[in-house]
Backbone as a chain_set.jsonl record, in Angstrom:
{"seq": "MAKKFVKSYDNFLEVDLINQIENYAHQCSAQTVWGNSHAWEFRVKRFTTPISVLILPDKFSIPIQNQLLKKTSLTWKKNNPPLKSMYYLWPPGGYIGWHDDGKYEFASIIYLNSTWNMEWGGLFIHEDSKGQGFRAEAPAFNKCLINGGGVPHTVSRLTPDAPLRRIILTFGPVLSKVSDRIAAEKKWKAWRLKHKMDYVPSQSFNER", "coords": {"N": [[90.44, 90.494, 102.741], [92.067, 93.683, 102.913], [91.23, 96.704, 101.147], [93.181, 97.917, 98.407], [95.316, 100.765, 98.585], [96.841, 103.983, 98.031], [97.932, 106.817, 99.588], [98.643, 110.287, 100.147], [100.062, 112.784, 102.322], [100.677, 116.102, 103.08], [103.128, 118.196, 104.8], [103.568, 116.673, 107.226], [104.842, 115.933, 109.722], [105.833, 117.728, 112.716], [108.213, 120.225, 112.179], [110.238, 120.614, 114.011], [110.378, 118.113, 115.259], [111.317, 116.58, 113.13], [113.863, 117.738, 112.844], [114.999, 116.973, 115.275], [115.115, 114.201, 114.906], [116.829, 114.05, 112.711], [119.164, 115.101, 113.886], [119.612, 113.132, 115.815], [120.155, 110.894, 114.167], [122.503, 111.805, 112.978], [124.179, 111.956, 115.242], [124.408, 109.275, 115.744], [125.965, 108.39, 113.707], [128.59, 107.421, 113.797], [128.37, 105.177, 115.309], [127.821, 101.698, 116.141], [125.14, 100.958, 115.482], [123.673, 100.84, 113.277], [121.854, 99.155, 110.745], [121.597, 97.369, 107.604], [120.646, 96.857, 104.132], [121.416, 94.315, 103.488], [120.396, 91.89, 104.537], [117.838, 91.763, 103.546], [114.998, 90.383, 101.738], [115.717, 88.817, 98.611], [114.123, 89.556, 96.404], [113.413, 92.097, 97.036], [115.762, 93.601, 97.727], [117.457, 93.026, 95.576], [119.981, 94.073, 93.504], [120.851, 96.334, 94.778], [122.797, 99.212, 95.711], [124.062, 99.108, 98.984], [121.684, 100.013, 101.471], [121.43, 102.058, 104.273], [120.161, 101.555, 107.579], [118.498, 102.76, 110.408], [117.057, 102.019, 113.423], [114.526, 103.766, 115.04], [114.213, 105.101, 118.317], [111.637, 104.84, 120.923], [110.982, 107.463, 121.678], [110.85, 108.846, 119.337], [109.496, 107.151, 117.559], [106.917, 106.775, 118.705], [105.672, 109.422, 118.681], [105.493, 109.648, 115.877], [103.744, 107.555, 115.265], [101.521, 108.558, 116.605], [100.916, 110.763, 115.027], [100.189, 109.463, 112.675], [97.797, 108.315, 113.502], [96.349, 110.628, 114.076], [96.293, 112.214, 111.727], [95.507, 110.629, 109.592], [93.331, 108.037, 108.271], [93.998, 105.7, 109.443], [93.933, 102.952, 111.739], [94.635, 100.905, 114.603], [95.021, 98.081, 116.83], [95.609, 98.512, 120.329], [97.212, 96.601, 121.505], [98.617, 95.682, 119.411], [100.512, 97.395, 117.885], [102.018, 99.524, 115.272], [105.267, 98.674, 113.845], [108.474, 99.751, 115.161], [109.566, 102.903, 113.973], [111.824, 103.547, 111.225], [114.886, 104.966, 110.142], [116.111, 105.713, 107.031], [118.949, 105.735, 104.897], [119.617, 106.336, 101.659], [122.002, 105.664, 99.256], [123.65, 106.912, 96.204], [122.796, 104.827, 93.468], [121.17, 103.25, 94.975], [118.148, 101.394, 95.317], [114.867, 99.791, 95.239], [113.477, 96.646, 94.608], [110.466, 95.414, 92.951], [107.708, 94.908, 95.095], [105.166, 94.225, 97.605], [104.555, 94.733, 100.299], [102.613, 93.22, 101.517], [102.129, 91.698, 103.811], [101.817, 93.389, 105.885], [99.611, 95.71, 107.561], [99.802, 98.28, 106.648], [102.194, 100.565, 105.142], [104.258, 103.321, 105.733], [105.888, 106.197, 104.395], [107.991, 108.87, 105.089], [109.299, 111.714, 103.707], [112.452, 113.338, 103.83], [114.414, 114.977, 102.648], [115.137, 118.353, 101.918], [114.952, 119.438, 99.377], [114.309, 117.959, 96.236], [115.462, 116.772, 93.21], [113.955, 115.498, 90.389], [115.521, 114.325, 88.458], [117.321, 112.888, 89.855], [116.272, 110.419, 90.38], [114.894, 107.85, 92.51], [112.13, 107.638, 92.72], [108.872, 106.758, 93.881], [107.181, 104.201, 92.586], [104.125, 102.855, 91.596], [101.475, 100.446, 91.089], [98.433, 101.505, 89.773], [95.501, 101.472, 91.697], [93.052, 101.338, 90.477], [93.419, 100.087, 88.143], [94.602, 101.559, 86.088], [97.144, 101.596, 84.915], [100.524, 102.572, 85.729], [101.813, 104.635, 88.323], [103.765, 107.413, 89.577], [105.447, 108.795, 92.403], [107.12, 111.607, 93.494], [109.79, 112.37, 95.802], [109.121, 114.726, 98.378], [109.704, 117.284, 100.678], [108.766, 116.43, 103.934], [106.475, 115.126, 103.186], [104.119, 112.544, 103.614], [103.716, 109.332, 102.559], [101.474, 106.76, 102.147], [100.868, 103.316, 101.834], [98.684, 100.516, 101.423], [97.044, 97.3, 101.772], [98.371, 95.692, 100.0], [99.702, 96.873, 97.69], [101.447, 96.697, 94.7], [104.737, 97.905, 94.332], [107.693, 99.886, 93.674], [110.984, 101.394, 94.083], [112.716, 103.706, 92.237], [116.067, 103.616, 90.867], [118.69, 105.536, 92.348], [120.512, 108.159, 90.867], [124.03, 108.618, 89.865], [124.796, 111.222, 90.67], [123.146, 111.898, 92.723], [122.127, 113.114, 95.982], [122.313, 111.752, 99.364], [119.388, 109.997, 99.931], [116.896, 110.577, 102.194], [114.69, 109.102, 104.426], [111.86, 108.326, 106.551], [110.609, 105.304, 107.541], [107.741, 103.463, 108.318], [106.362, 100.486, 109.266], [103.154, 99.057, 109.45], [101.124, 97.049, 111.732], [101.683, 93.494, 111.526], [99.605, 91.456, 109.502], [96.987, 90.027, 111.299], [95.55, 87.671, 110.935], [96.272, 84.437, 109.851], [95.192, 83.39, 107.536], [94.738, 85.699, 106.03], [97.356, 86.528, 105.534], [98.264, 84.429, 103.965], [96.539, 84.663, 101.784], [97.349, 87.175, 100.851], [99.942, 86.635, 100.005], [99.429, 84.851, 97.918], [98.093, 86.529, 96.108], [100.182, 88.248, 95.503], [102.023, 86.522, 94.251], [100.516, 85.822, 92.01], [100.394, 88.286, 90.736], [103.077, 88.712, 90.115], [103.451, 86.627, 88.318], [101.701, 87.387, 86.254], [102.982, 89.675, 85.286], [105.348, 88.655, 84.429], [107.566, 88.604, 86.153], [109.467, 86.842, 87.052], [110.857, 86.067, 84.892], [113.674, 84.967, 83.093], [115.994, 85.929, 80.792], [117.077, 84.147, 77.867], [120.424, 83.234, 76.94], [120.882, 82.914, 74.326], [121.453, 83.915, 70.955], [119.482, 83.411, 69.23], [117.015, 83.805, 70.301], [113.714, 85.046, 70.123]], "CA": [[91.595, 91.321, 102.461], [91.801, 95.117, 102.866], [91.288, 97.329, 99.832], [94.453, 98.552, 98.101], [95.275, 102.224, 98.539], [98.033, 104.819, 98.194], [97.498, 108.174, 99.945], [99.748, 111.153, 100.571], [99.72, 113.87, 103.227], [101.742, 117.095, 103.133], [103.422, 118.816, 106.105], [103.055, 115.621, 108.102], [105.412, 116.008, 111.065], [106.356, 119.014, 113.152], [109.592, 120.369, 111.688], [111.139, 120.442, 115.159], [110.579, 116.672, 115.443], [112.215, 116.143, 112.053], [115.211, 118.187, 113.181], [115.492, 116.117, 116.357], [115.44, 112.89, 114.33], [118.038, 114.231, 111.903], [120.287, 115.243, 114.815], [119.847, 111.811, 116.407], [120.816, 110.066, 113.156], [123.876, 112.306, 112.84], [124.915, 111.548, 116.439], [124.625, 107.826, 115.667], [126.661, 108.066, 112.455], [129.828, 106.681, 114.036], [128.087, 104.083, 116.233], [127.502, 100.403, 115.509], [123.704, 100.718, 115.695], [123.045, 100.857, 111.965], [121.736, 97.95, 109.949], [121.605, 97.684, 106.178], [119.732, 96.074, 103.299], [122.035, 93.039, 103.122], [119.577, 90.739, 104.942], [116.498, 91.821, 102.973], [114.676, 89.385, 100.727], [116.354, 89.161, 97.341], [113.203, 90.225, 95.473], [113.343, 93.499, 97.431], [117.064, 94.277, 97.638], [118.073, 92.757, 94.284], [121.411, 94.394, 93.44], [120.981, 97.716, 95.204], [123.859, 99.683, 96.591], [123.499, 98.923, 100.332], [120.921, 101.09, 102.101], [121.648, 102.047, 105.719], [118.896, 101.597, 108.323], [118.618, 103.036, 111.84], [115.771, 101.902, 114.129], [114.328, 104.931, 115.9], [113.683, 104.757, 119.65], [110.235, 105.192, 121.188], [110.755, 108.916, 121.787], [110.531, 109.305, 117.985], [108.514, 106.262, 116.926], [105.573, 106.996, 119.243], [105.07, 110.618, 118.074], [105.161, 109.371, 114.477], [102.513, 106.761, 115.309], [100.421, 109.45, 117.007], [100.544, 111.558, 113.856], [99.465, 108.577, 111.759], [96.429, 108.205, 114.011], [95.699, 111.931, 114.071], [96.165, 112.843, 110.409], [95.043, 109.695, 108.571], [92.209, 107.186, 108.693], [94.542, 104.438, 109.942], [93.695, 102.543, 113.118], [95.192, 99.614, 114.972], [94.751, 97.7, 118.206], [96.656, 98.963, 121.241], [98.143, 95.509, 121.791], [99.289, 95.29, 118.168], [100.81, 98.663, 117.217], [103.012, 99.437, 114.199], [106.647, 98.435, 114.227], [109.217, 100.99, 115.379], [109.945, 103.599, 112.747], [113.221, 103.379, 110.822], [115.491, 106.051, 109.361], [116.851, 105.102, 105.921], [119.854, 106.527, 104.065], [119.786, 105.721, 100.338], [123.114, 106.273, 98.522], [123.557, 106.739, 94.754], [122.733, 103.413, 93.107], [120.193, 102.562, 95.81], [116.792, 101.218, 94.796], [114.177, 98.633, 95.808], [112.732, 95.907, 93.599], [109.013, 95.356, 93.108], [107.173, 94.133, 96.214], [103.84, 94.762, 97.933], [104.349, 94.928, 101.745], [101.293, 92.659, 101.734], [101.925, 91.067, 105.123], [101.551, 94.451, 106.856], [98.375, 96.447, 107.348], [100.173, 99.447, 105.841], [103.571, 101.039, 105.272], [104.29, 104.766, 105.489], [107.187, 106.802, 104.111], [108.058, 110.316, 105.263], [110.478, 112.192, 102.992], [113.162, 114.312, 104.658], [115.259, 115.917, 101.904], [114.454, 119.637, 101.753], [114.73, 119.61, 97.941], [114.609, 116.74, 95.477], [115.416, 116.901, 91.757], [113.504, 114.214, 89.856], [116.614, 113.731, 87.689], [118.085, 112.019, 90.756], [115.601, 109.133, 90.572], [114.296, 107.699, 93.832], [110.676, 107.795, 92.666], [108.011, 105.669, 94.346], [106.354, 103.82, 91.442], [103.169, 101.851, 92.049], [100.381, 100.123, 90.19], [97.205, 102.193, 90.118], [94.526, 100.53, 92.264], [91.89, 101.277, 89.596], [93.797, 99.409, 86.919], [94.928, 102.534, 85.046], [98.584, 101.644, 84.664], [101.465, 102.803, 86.815], [101.971, 106.029, 88.722], [105.013, 107.681, 90.31], [105.444, 109.867, 93.385], [108.461, 112.14, 93.746], [109.987, 112.826, 97.179], [108.915, 116.14, 98.704], [109.979, 117.419, 102.106], [107.725, 116.243, 104.951], [105.296, 114.436, 102.666], [103.953, 111.17, 104.078], [103.065, 108.491, 101.553], [101.035, 105.528, 102.805], [100.248, 102.302, 100.984], [98.139, 99.393, 102.178], [96.257, 96.339, 101.016], [99.183, 94.924, 99.057], [99.919, 97.601, 96.433], [102.782, 96.465, 94.135], [105.477, 99.155, 94.155], [109.152, 99.834, 93.618], [111.628, 102.705, 94.157], [113.678, 103.732, 91.143], [117.47, 103.742, 91.243], [119.26, 106.871, 92.479], [121.565, 108.424, 89.901], [125.346, 108.818, 90.49], [124.962, 112.561, 91.239], [122.108, 112.141, 93.739], [122.537, 113.132, 97.389], [121.691, 110.703, 100.158], [117.926, 110.131, 100.032], [116.601, 110.329, 103.595], [113.27, 108.878, 104.689], [111.439, 107.561, 107.732], [109.679, 104.248, 107.128], [107.02, 102.816, 109.414], [105.476, 99.39, 108.881], [102.039, 98.808, 110.344], [101.104, 95.701, 112.315], [101.58, 92.34, 110.635], [98.233, 90.962, 109.445], [96.798, 89.129, 112.442], [95.004, 86.39, 110.502], [97.141, 83.662, 108.968], [94.513, 83.26, 106.243], [94.964, 86.942, 105.287], [98.743, 86.544, 105.074], [98.341, 83.461, 102.869], [95.842, 85.257, 100.64], [98.191, 88.261, 100.339], [101.067, 86.036, 99.27], [98.888, 84.299, 96.671], [97.85, 87.659, 95.218], [101.482, 88.749, 95.061], [102.576, 85.558, 93.294], [99.737, 85.941, 90.775], [100.799, 89.538, 90.097], [104.405, 88.484, 89.533], [103.278, 85.761, 87.149], [101.068, 88.2, 85.217], [103.941, 90.631, 84.731], [106.569, 87.931, 84.048], [108.619, 89.123, 87.012], [110.5, 85.835, 87.286], [111.418, 85.694, 83.596], [115.12, 85.094, 82.928], [116.225, 85.817, 79.345], [118.052, 83.186, 77.365], [121.666, 83.816, 76.456], [121.0, 82.557, 72.918], [121.174, 84.982, 69.982], [118.355, 82.993, 68.398], [115.743, 84.067, 70.972], [112.876, 86.071, 69.501]], "C": [[91.195, 92.796, 102.376], [91.94, 95.629, 101.437], [92.632, 98.005, 99.627], [94.291, 100.071, 98.097], [96.684, 102.804, 98.612], [97.526, 106.233, 98.452], [98.719, 108.985, 100.372], [99.219, 112.306, 101.406], [100.916, 114.817, 103.303], [101.931, 117.611, 104.558], [103.031, 117.887, 107.252], [103.56, 115.73, 109.541], [105.751, 117.452, 111.418], [107.827, 119.086, 112.724], [110.596, 120.189, 112.822], [111.409, 118.957, 115.418], [111.501, 116.125, 114.356], [113.649, 116.525, 112.371], [115.815, 117.332, 114.292], [115.916, 114.747, 115.82], [116.704, 112.979, 113.494], [119.272, 114.352, 112.803], [120.633, 113.909, 115.456], [120.586, 110.911, 115.427], [122.262, 110.498, 112.971], [124.736, 111.875, 114.028], [125.263, 110.06, 116.416], [125.525, 107.418, 114.501], [127.918, 107.239, 112.664], [129.632, 105.492, 114.981], [127.672, 102.827, 115.481], [126.042, 100.029, 115.757], [122.957, 100.677, 114.369], [122.975, 99.457, 111.376], [121.844, 98.334, 108.482], [120.707, 96.703, 105.436], [120.264, 94.685, 102.964], [121.132, 91.839, 103.42], [118.162, 90.772, 104.364], [116.27, 90.671, 101.994], [115.265, 89.812, 99.381], [115.424, 89.93, 96.425], [113.069, 91.706, 95.809], [114.692, 94.191, 97.22], [117.703, 94.146, 96.26], [119.563, 93.123, 94.311], [121.67, 95.84, 93.847], [122.324, 97.993, 95.875], [123.296, 99.623, 98.005], [122.859, 100.197, 100.897], [121.083, 100.97, 103.61], [120.332, 102.277, 106.452], [119.176, 101.789, 109.808], [117.23, 102.935, 112.467], [115.638, 103.059, 115.105], [113.737, 104.513, 117.244], [112.256, 105.262, 119.827], [109.992, 106.696, 121.23], [110.495, 109.546, 120.419], [109.435, 108.458, 117.347], [107.086, 106.54, 117.408], [104.948, 108.285, 118.713], [104.704, 110.429, 116.598], [103.87, 108.558, 114.408], [101.314, 107.64, 115.674], [99.96, 110.316, 115.839], [99.797, 110.717, 112.824], [98.014, 108.408, 112.201], [95.664, 109.519, 113.858], [95.368, 112.42, 112.667], [95.648, 111.917, 109.314], [93.848, 108.913, 109.104], [92.685, 105.847, 109.241], [94.148, 104.208, 111.394], [94.408, 101.22, 113.357], [94.875, 99.336, 116.436], [95.921, 98.103, 119.099], [97.676, 97.87, 121.533], [98.86, 95.011, 120.53], [99.594, 96.553, 117.353], [101.751, 98.464, 116.023], [104.394, 99.096, 114.741], [107.331, 99.779, 114.48], [109.614, 101.593, 114.037], [111.444, 103.43, 112.496], [113.653, 104.545, 109.945], [116.382, 105.406, 108.309], [117.737, 106.148, 105.244], [120.093, 105.764, 102.765], [120.95, 106.4, 99.631], [122.852, 106.221, 97.016], [123.639, 105.255, 94.395], [121.733, 102.629, 93.932], [118.827, 102.496, 95.151], [116.155, 100.04, 95.507], [113.376, 97.975, 94.698], [111.248, 95.883, 93.906], [108.623, 94.441, 94.272], [105.843, 94.767, 96.601], [103.586, 95.008, 99.419], [103.039, 94.297, 102.212], [101.063, 92.029, 103.098], [101.657, 92.092, 106.226], [100.221, 95.137, 106.553], [98.614, 97.695, 106.505], [101.678, 99.672, 105.97], [103.562, 102.531, 104.944], [105.726, 105.236, 105.292], [107.058, 108.296, 104.344], [109.372, 110.789, 104.655], [111.117, 113.351, 103.745], [114.038, 115.287, 103.886], [114.497, 117.212, 101.645], [114.128, 119.931, 100.295], [115.085, 118.315, 97.24], [114.399, 117.002, 93.982], [115.032, 115.548, 91.172], [114.547, 113.548, 88.96], [117.437, 112.765, 88.536], [117.466, 110.642, 90.923], [114.946, 109.057, 91.938], [112.803, 107.88, 93.861], [109.968, 106.551, 93.184], [107.04, 105.366, 93.21], [105.418, 102.707, 91.887], [102.108, 101.598, 90.993], [99.122, 100.821, 90.678], [96.148, 101.185, 90.576], [93.277, 100.388, 91.406], [92.229, 100.667, 88.238], [94.143, 100.335, 85.773], [96.43, 102.71, 84.882], [99.396, 101.896, 85.915], [101.613, 104.3, 87.066], [103.262, 106.188, 89.525], [104.821, 108.866, 91.245], [106.882, 110.311, 93.619], [108.598, 112.532, 95.216], [109.733, 114.327, 97.303], [109.022, 116.26, 100.219], [108.723, 117.314, 102.959], [106.412, 115.717, 104.381], [105.287, 113.011, 103.206], [103.151, 110.416, 103.027], [102.748, 107.154, 102.199], [100.447, 104.584, 101.778], [99.768, 101.148, 101.857], [97.343, 98.475, 101.273], [97.031, 95.563, 99.986], [99.335, 95.589, 97.704], [101.318, 97.287, 95.897], [103.48, 97.805, 93.88], [106.977, 98.897, 94.143], [109.674, 101.249, 93.839], [112.741, 102.717, 93.129], [115.092, 104.053, 91.643], [117.906, 105.211, 91.326], [120.438, 107.028, 91.518], [122.898, 108.692, 90.61], [125.525, 110.183, 91.15], [123.942, 112.879, 92.323], [122.723, 112.272, 95.129], [121.945, 111.932, 98.111], [120.189, 110.987, 100.264], [117.532, 109.692, 101.432], [115.095, 110.187, 103.781], [113.089, 108.262, 106.068], [110.392, 106.565, 107.263], [109.051, 103.614, 108.362], [106.123, 101.721, 108.848], [104.377, 99.248, 109.917], [102.113, 97.416, 110.936], [101.08, 94.63, 111.223], [100.127, 91.863, 110.651], [98.028, 89.874, 110.495], [96.304, 87.748, 112.024], [95.957, 85.687, 109.542], [96.517, 83.546, 107.574], [94.704, 84.513, 105.387], [96.386, 87.009, 104.742], [98.929, 85.584, 103.894], [97.694, 84.021, 101.614], [96.673, 86.366, 100.012], [99.345, 87.713, 99.524], [100.599, 85.444, 97.944], [98.647, 85.406, 95.653], [99.163, 88.196, 94.665], [102.099, 87.812, 94.023], [101.836, 85.638, 91.956], [100.133, 87.208, 90.01], [102.162, 89.375, 89.425], [104.304, 87.626, 88.271], [102.698, 86.559, 85.976], [102.076, 89.105, 84.525], [105.304, 90.003, 84.418], [107.781, 88.394, 84.857], [109.748, 88.134, 87.258], [111.135, 85.351, 85.988], [112.921, 85.942, 83.585], [115.43, 84.913, 81.453], [117.274, 84.756, 79.007], [119.298, 83.923, 76.888], [121.849, 83.585, 74.961], [120.67, 83.752, 72.03], [119.939, 84.656, 69.142], [116.996, 83.291, 69.036], [115.005, 85.206, 70.291], [111.935, 86.668, 70.552]], "O": [[90.137, 93.132, 101.844], [92.671, 95.061, 100.625], [93.174, 98.601, 100.558], [93.266, 100.596, 97.663], [97.595, 102.198, 99.176], [96.784, 106.789, 97.642], [99.696, 108.442, 100.887], [98.086, 112.752, 101.23], [102.039, 114.383, 103.562], [101.045, 117.493, 105.405], [102.262, 118.264, 108.136], [102.771, 115.626, 110.48], [105.933, 118.292, 110.537], [108.582, 118.128, 112.889], [111.689, 119.664, 112.606], [112.53, 118.579, 115.757], [112.368, 115.297, 114.635], [114.559, 115.716, 112.187], [117.001, 117.005, 114.255], [116.942, 114.201, 116.226], [117.556, 112.093, 113.554], [120.312, 113.765, 112.507], [121.808, 113.585, 115.626], [121.542, 110.235, 115.808], [123.149, 109.658, 112.824], [125.887, 111.476, 113.85], [126.268, 109.634, 116.986], [125.817, 106.234, 114.326], [128.28, 106.438, 111.803], [130.605, 104.87, 115.408], [127.229, 102.888, 114.334], [125.745, 98.915, 116.189], [121.739, 100.499, 114.347], [123.916, 98.672, 111.493], [122.144, 99.481, 108.153], [120.087, 95.829, 106.042], [119.617, 93.947, 102.221], [121.102, 90.879, 102.65], [117.362, 89.887, 104.666], [117.217, 90.067, 101.49], [115.309, 90.997, 99.052], [115.859, 90.853, 95.737], [112.655, 92.494, 94.959], [114.753, 95.253, 96.6], [118.412, 95.05, 95.819], [120.324, 92.53, 95.076], [122.583, 96.49, 93.336], [122.907, 97.121, 96.519], [122.16, 100.043, 98.223], [123.415, 101.292, 100.81], [120.892, 99.889, 104.168], [119.497, 103.075, 106.025], [119.989, 101.074, 110.394], [116.325, 103.679, 112.09], [116.539, 103.305, 115.908], [112.852, 103.658, 117.294], [111.736, 106.008, 118.997], [108.913, 107.158, 120.859], [109.976, 110.66, 120.344], [108.549, 108.986, 116.675], [106.151, 106.54, 116.607], [103.781, 108.26, 118.322], [103.715, 110.99, 116.128], [103.001, 108.841, 113.584], [100.227, 107.483, 115.117], [98.767, 110.573, 115.679], [98.874, 111.207, 112.173], [97.108, 108.364, 111.368], [94.474, 109.518, 113.546], [94.294, 112.975, 112.436], [95.375, 112.379, 108.206], [93.416, 109.107, 110.24], [91.874, 104.953, 109.481], [94.043, 105.151, 112.179], [94.742, 100.505, 112.412], [94.508, 100.241, 117.186], [97.079, 98.045, 118.685], [98.849, 98.152, 121.777], [99.614, 94.04, 120.579], [99.026, 96.765, 116.282], [102.229, 97.353, 115.792], [104.654, 99.215, 115.939], [106.828, 100.823, 114.064], [109.953, 100.88, 113.093], [112.224, 103.202, 113.421], [112.888, 105.042, 109.118], [117.294, 104.647, 108.637], [117.33, 107.293, 105.046], [120.691, 104.688, 102.765], [120.9, 107.612, 99.419], [121.915, 105.546, 96.587], [124.453, 104.519, 94.953], [121.466, 101.465, 93.634], [118.402, 103.449, 94.498], [116.815, 99.358, 96.292], [112.681, 98.649, 93.938], [110.821, 96.282, 94.989], [109.149, 93.336, 94.408], [105.431, 95.751, 95.986], [102.496, 95.455, 99.777], [102.424, 94.763, 103.171], [99.915, 91.844, 103.504], [101.317, 91.731, 107.352], [99.765, 95.137, 105.41], [97.744, 98.118, 105.744], [102.345, 99.051, 106.798], [102.924, 102.95, 103.978], [106.653, 104.743, 105.934], [106.119, 108.923, 103.854], [110.441, 110.319, 105.044], [110.422, 114.239, 104.24], [114.38, 116.341, 104.421], [113.347, 117.18, 101.207], [113.136, 120.601, 100.005], [116.053, 117.648, 97.608], [113.316, 117.395, 93.548], [115.709, 114.552, 91.429], [114.475, 112.343, 88.721], [118.161, 111.924, 88.003], [118.074, 109.773, 91.547], [114.493, 110.07, 92.471], [112.243, 108.235, 94.897], [110.415, 105.428, 92.951], [106.171, 106.182, 92.903], [105.858, 101.725, 92.486], [101.873, 102.43, 90.116], [98.781, 100.742, 91.858], [95.928, 100.168, 89.919], [92.518, 99.434, 91.574], [91.43, 100.723, 87.304], [94.0, 99.961, 84.609], [96.925, 103.827, 84.731], [99.016, 101.495, 87.015], [101.546, 105.114, 86.145], [103.784, 105.221, 90.08], [104.118, 109.822, 90.917], [107.755, 109.493, 93.908], [107.625, 112.981, 95.822], [110.1, 115.098, 96.417], [108.489, 115.428, 100.952], [107.741, 118.021, 102.732], [105.361, 115.843, 105.01], [106.324, 112.35, 103.248], [102.048, 110.82, 102.659], [103.635, 106.49, 102.735], [99.629, 104.984, 100.95], [100.362, 100.842, 102.89], [97.01, 98.833, 100.143], [96.441, 94.848, 99.175], [99.123, 94.95, 96.674], [102.299, 97.584, 96.578], [102.9, 98.718, 93.294], [107.453, 97.836, 94.547], [108.902, 102.206, 93.789], [113.611, 101.847, 93.138], [115.279, 104.673, 92.691], [117.537, 106.024, 90.478], [121.26, 106.123, 91.382], [122.914, 108.963, 91.811], [126.314, 110.311, 92.086], [123.878, 114.015, 92.795], [123.723, 111.62, 95.429], [121.162, 111.18, 97.531], [119.779, 112.085, 100.64], [117.801, 108.556, 101.822], [114.322, 111.043, 103.35], [114.032, 107.747, 106.67], [109.395, 106.951, 106.652], [109.741, 103.274, 109.323], [105.23, 101.995, 108.046], [104.634, 99.31, 111.12], [103.062, 96.679, 110.673], [100.529, 94.837, 110.142], [99.488, 91.867, 111.703], [98.8, 88.919, 110.57], [96.607, 86.758, 112.689], [96.393, 86.266, 108.547], [97.218, 83.595, 106.564], [94.818, 84.418, 104.165], [96.608, 87.484, 103.628], [99.656, 85.884, 102.947], [98.227, 83.878, 100.513], [96.71, 86.498, 98.788], [99.688, 88.258, 98.475], [101.314, 85.532, 96.946], [98.96, 85.246, 94.473], [99.244, 88.558, 93.491], [102.641, 88.275, 93.02], [102.452, 85.535, 90.895], [100.199, 87.199, 88.781], [102.373, 89.843, 88.306], [104.991, 87.877, 87.281], [103.153, 86.419, 84.841], [102.024, 89.278, 83.307], [106.284, 90.708, 84.174], [108.876, 88.554, 84.32], [110.855, 88.527, 87.628], [111.86, 84.356, 85.975], [113.387, 86.998, 84.013], [115.16, 83.846, 80.901], [118.216, 84.515, 79.762], [119.233, 85.085, 76.485], [122.851, 84.008, 74.386], [119.737, 84.506, 72.305], [119.415, 85.516, 68.434], [115.954, 83.071, 68.42], [115.608, 86.216, 69.926], [111.14, 87.553, 70.237]]}, "num_chains": 1, "name": "protein.A"}
């Protein structure tokens, strides 16, 4: 299994490319090409306000992949590249439950809002890989945040006064070895058990 990591990179994409992607998403706003979080696993979507998802075509996905190769230490095989990048719109009330993206080699997030007030929520919260508790990352324009190796993380709920939170998400290749995928799932289940993630409180007033 790969070592867990969370890394961030500032000024990740050319601003002109970001503008092109934003214009493309706006042009698609009235088209039936958007998906949403409805079909996500329950442990991820939980009870979020639906999050809109637009798959980006190769003319955007490939330059993003090229930047991941150029600016980070990530690598992958030519016959097993990352998945196409996706443009996400998070509305007020949107969030993501704890998960680890463990079946992928990595996952990257690029933040697009020019300004973000931490009062709006939407923080990327993750378990420190050195066992020093939990850490949070606030959105910042054109910052790329990458996690890999099965880092447990969540995104906090957006407040009612928050604007649409805009990001580009790119999942790396799915782990090629079945044994690695099985091991990743076992680690995730053990983490959930440790933190009582599947605990359901009793409705009894007598519970202590």
